[in-house]
Tab-separated table of C-alpha atoms in Angstrom:
chain	number	residue	atom	x	y	z
R	5	VAL	CA	-132.227	153.707	9.528
R	6	ARG	CA	-133.984	157.042	9.640
R	7	THR	CA	-137.006	157.783	11.760
R	8	ASP	CA	-137.405	159.987	8.692
R	9	ASP	CA	-136.394	156.723	5.902
R	10	GLU	CA	-139.843	156.807	3.810
R	11	ARG	CA	-139.282	153.357	3.324
R	12	ILE	CA	-140.293	152.377	6.891
R	13	THR	CA	-143.804	151.439	6.729
R	14	LYS	CA	-146.394	152.691	10.162
R	15	ILE	CA	-146.410	149.150	10.637
R	16	GLY	CA	-142.560	148.472	10.542
R	17	LYS	CA	-141.803	152.046	12.481
R	18	LEU	CA	-144.314	150.139	15.805
R	19	ILE	CA	-141.725	146.613	14.587
R	20	ARG	CA	-138.803	148.418	15.483
R	21	LYS	CA	-140.173	150.689	18.314
R	22	THR	CA	-141.618	147.600	19.911
R	23	SER	CA	-138.030	145.820	18.470
R	24	ILE	CA	-140.503	142.984	17.824
R	25	ASP	CA	-138.099	142.475	14.826
R	26	GLU	CA	-135.556	140.582	17.012
R	27	LEU	CA	-137.637	138.120	18.377
R	28	PRO	CA	-136.870	135.345	15.233
R	29	GLN	CA	-133.628	135.331	16.441
R	30	PHE	CA	-134.770	133.580	19.557
R	31	ILE	CA	-135.044	130.409	17.112
R	32	ASN	CA	-131.840	130.920	16.458
R	33	VAL	CA	-130.314	131.084	19.392
R	34	LEU	CA	-132.671	127.550	20.588
R	35	LYS	CA	-131.000	126.130	17.613
R	36	GLY	CA	-127.104	127.245	19.095
R	37	GLU	CA	-126.832	129.101	15.872
R	38	MET	CA	-126.279	132.616	18.339
R	39	SER	CA	-125.592	133.348	22.031
R	40	ILE	CA	-128.269	135.885	23.316
R	41	VAL	CA	-126.182	138.080	23.978
R	42	GLY	CA	-122.721	138.566	21.734
R	43	PRO	CA	-121.692	140.892	18.510
R	44	ARG	CA	-124.289	141.254	16.234
R	45	PRO	CA	-124.582	138.585	13.564
R	46	THR	CA	-122.268	139.962	10.695
R	47	LEU	CA	-122.866	139.453	6.513
R	48	GLU	CA	-119.728	137.155	5.395
R	49	TYR	CA	-119.036	140.245	2.934
R	50	GLN	CA	-118.625	142.392	5.677
R	51	VAL	CA	-116.404	139.524	7.515
R	52	LYS	CA	-114.189	139.286	3.982
R	53	ARG	CA	-113.114	142.933	4.631
R	54	TYR	CA	-112.312	142.478	8.855
R	55	ASN	CA	-108.021	142.412	9.046
R	56	GLU	CA	-106.531	139.490	11.421
R	57	LYS	CA	-108.005	141.679	14.996
R	58	GLN	CA	-110.558	142.674	13.765
R	59	LYS	CA	-111.388	138.266	13.213
R	60	ARG	CA	-111.435	137.743	16.536
R	61	ARG	CA	-115.219	139.056	16.802
R	62	LEU	CA	-116.245	135.320	14.788
R	63	LEU	CA	-114.141	133.569	18.446
R	64	VAL	CA	-117.690	134.371	20.174
R	65	LYS	CA	-121.715	133.402	19.194
R	66	PRO	CA	-123.281	136.368	17.568
R	67	GLY	CA	-125.559	137.775	18.803
R	68	MET	CA	-128.891	139.507	19.569
R	69	THR	CA	-127.809	141.919	21.111
R	70	GLY	CA	-124.737	143.074	23.003
R	71	TRP	CA	-121.927	145.066	24.824
R	72	ALA	CA	-121.740	147.429	21.746
R	73	GLN	CA	-125.685	148.062	21.216
R	74	ILE	CA	-126.368	149.096	24.290
R	75	ASN	CA	-122.901	152.025	24.143
R	76	GLY	CA	-124.744	153.620	20.798
R	77	ARG	CA	-126.823	151.361	19.032
R	78	ASN	CA	-127.348	152.504	16.164
R	79	ASN	CA	-125.921	155.732	16.373
R	80	MET	CA	-122.530	155.096	15.774
R	81	THR	CA	-120.146	153.802	12.590
R	82	TRP	CA	-118.787	150.163	11.849
R	83	PRO	CA	-115.865	150.564	13.183
R	84	GLU	CA	-116.714	151.711	16.379
R	85	LYS	CA	-119.483	148.451	16.514
R	86	ILE	CA	-116.437	146.711	16.459
R	87	GLU	CA	-114.416	147.761	18.588
R	88	LEU	CA	-116.688	147.451	21.579
R	89	ASP	CA	-117.691	144.200	20.066
R	90	LEU	CA	-113.949	143.270	21.283
R	91	TRP	CA	-113.175	144.681	24.019
R	92	TYR	CA	-116.711	142.831	25.071
R	93	VAL	CA	-114.332	139.449	23.593
R	94	ASP	CA	-111.720	140.416	25.357
R	95	HIS	CA	-113.636	141.884	29.072
R	96	TRP	CA	-116.387	138.590	28.570
R	97	SER	CA	-117.783	137.309	31.998
R	98	ILE	CA	-121.330	135.738	33.364
R	99	GLY	CA	-121.302	139.606	35.010
R	100	LEU	CA	-120.918	141.330	31.774
R	101	ASP	CA	-123.553	138.654	30.177
R	102	LEU	CA	-125.945	139.732	33.263
R	103	LYS	CA	-125.909	143.844	32.485
R	104	ILE	CA	-125.892	143.630	28.523
R	105	ILE	CA	-129.706	142.240	28.867
R	106	GLY	CA	-130.403	145.106	31.713
R	107	ARG	CA	-129.335	147.269	29.856
R	108	THR	CA	-131.290	146.174	26.270
R	109	ILE	CA	-134.018	145.693	28.161
R	110	VAL	CA	-134.091	149.421	29.680
R	111	SER	CA	-133.532	150.636	26.148
R	112	VAL	CA	-136.039	148.674	24.739
R	113	ILE	CA	-138.089	150.089	27.121
R	114	LYS	CA	-137.232	153.183	26.284
R	115	ARG	CA	-137.147	152.771	22.892
R	116	LYS	CA	-133.076	154.707	22.682
R	117	GLY	CA	-131.617	154.095	20.138
R	118	ILE	CA	-133.210	152.395	18.402
R	119	TYR	CA	-132.711	154.806	14.647
R	120	ALA	CA	-129.410	156.254	13.144
R	121	GLU	CA	-128.879	159.697	14.851
R	122	GLU	CA	-129.225	162.919	12.425
R	123	GLY	CA	-126.059	162.740	10.809
R	124	VAL	CA	-125.224	159.679	11.629
R	125	ILE	CA	-123.648	156.672	8.816
R	126	VAL	CA	-125.004	153.518	9.959
R	127	ASP	CA	-123.257	150.982	6.943
R	128	GLU	CA	-119.987	151.726	7.144
R	129	ILE	CA	-118.387	148.575	6.457
R	130	SER	CA	-116.284	150.243	3.239
R	131	ARG	CA	-114.851	151.827	6.166
R	132	ILE	CA	-113.227	148.832	8.001
R	133	ASN	CA	-109.824	148.603	7.325
C-alpha cells in the first residue's frame, strides 16, 4: 500500500502510521498461534505456490515482526521477503529475536517502511516460483 492510495481513509492512515493495526495479533501470540518474532503469516494460496526451499519458511511460527520487516518491510518484493525469512529460519537465536524487536520499536517510532515506495510492487506472490 502506498501513501497516496485512495482506499485508505484518514483514520486508516493514522492507524497504519502508529501500527495499531498489528495489536490484535497479540491475541494470536497469547493463544500460541504466533510468535512476536518470525516470518509474517502466509495465506494458503501463497503457500501452495512455494517450492520446497521456500516451504522451510513454515518451520517456525509466524510472527508480528521479523527479519524481512526490519530490512525493508513494504519496500521489497515477496521473493525478497521470503529469502530474508529463510535467512531468519537458518540463523534463529534469542539474540537475533531481541535485535529484531529493538529495530522494530525504532521503526515504529520513526514510522519507517509503513508504505511502499513509489514503483515497488508489493503483492508479487504470483512471481514466487
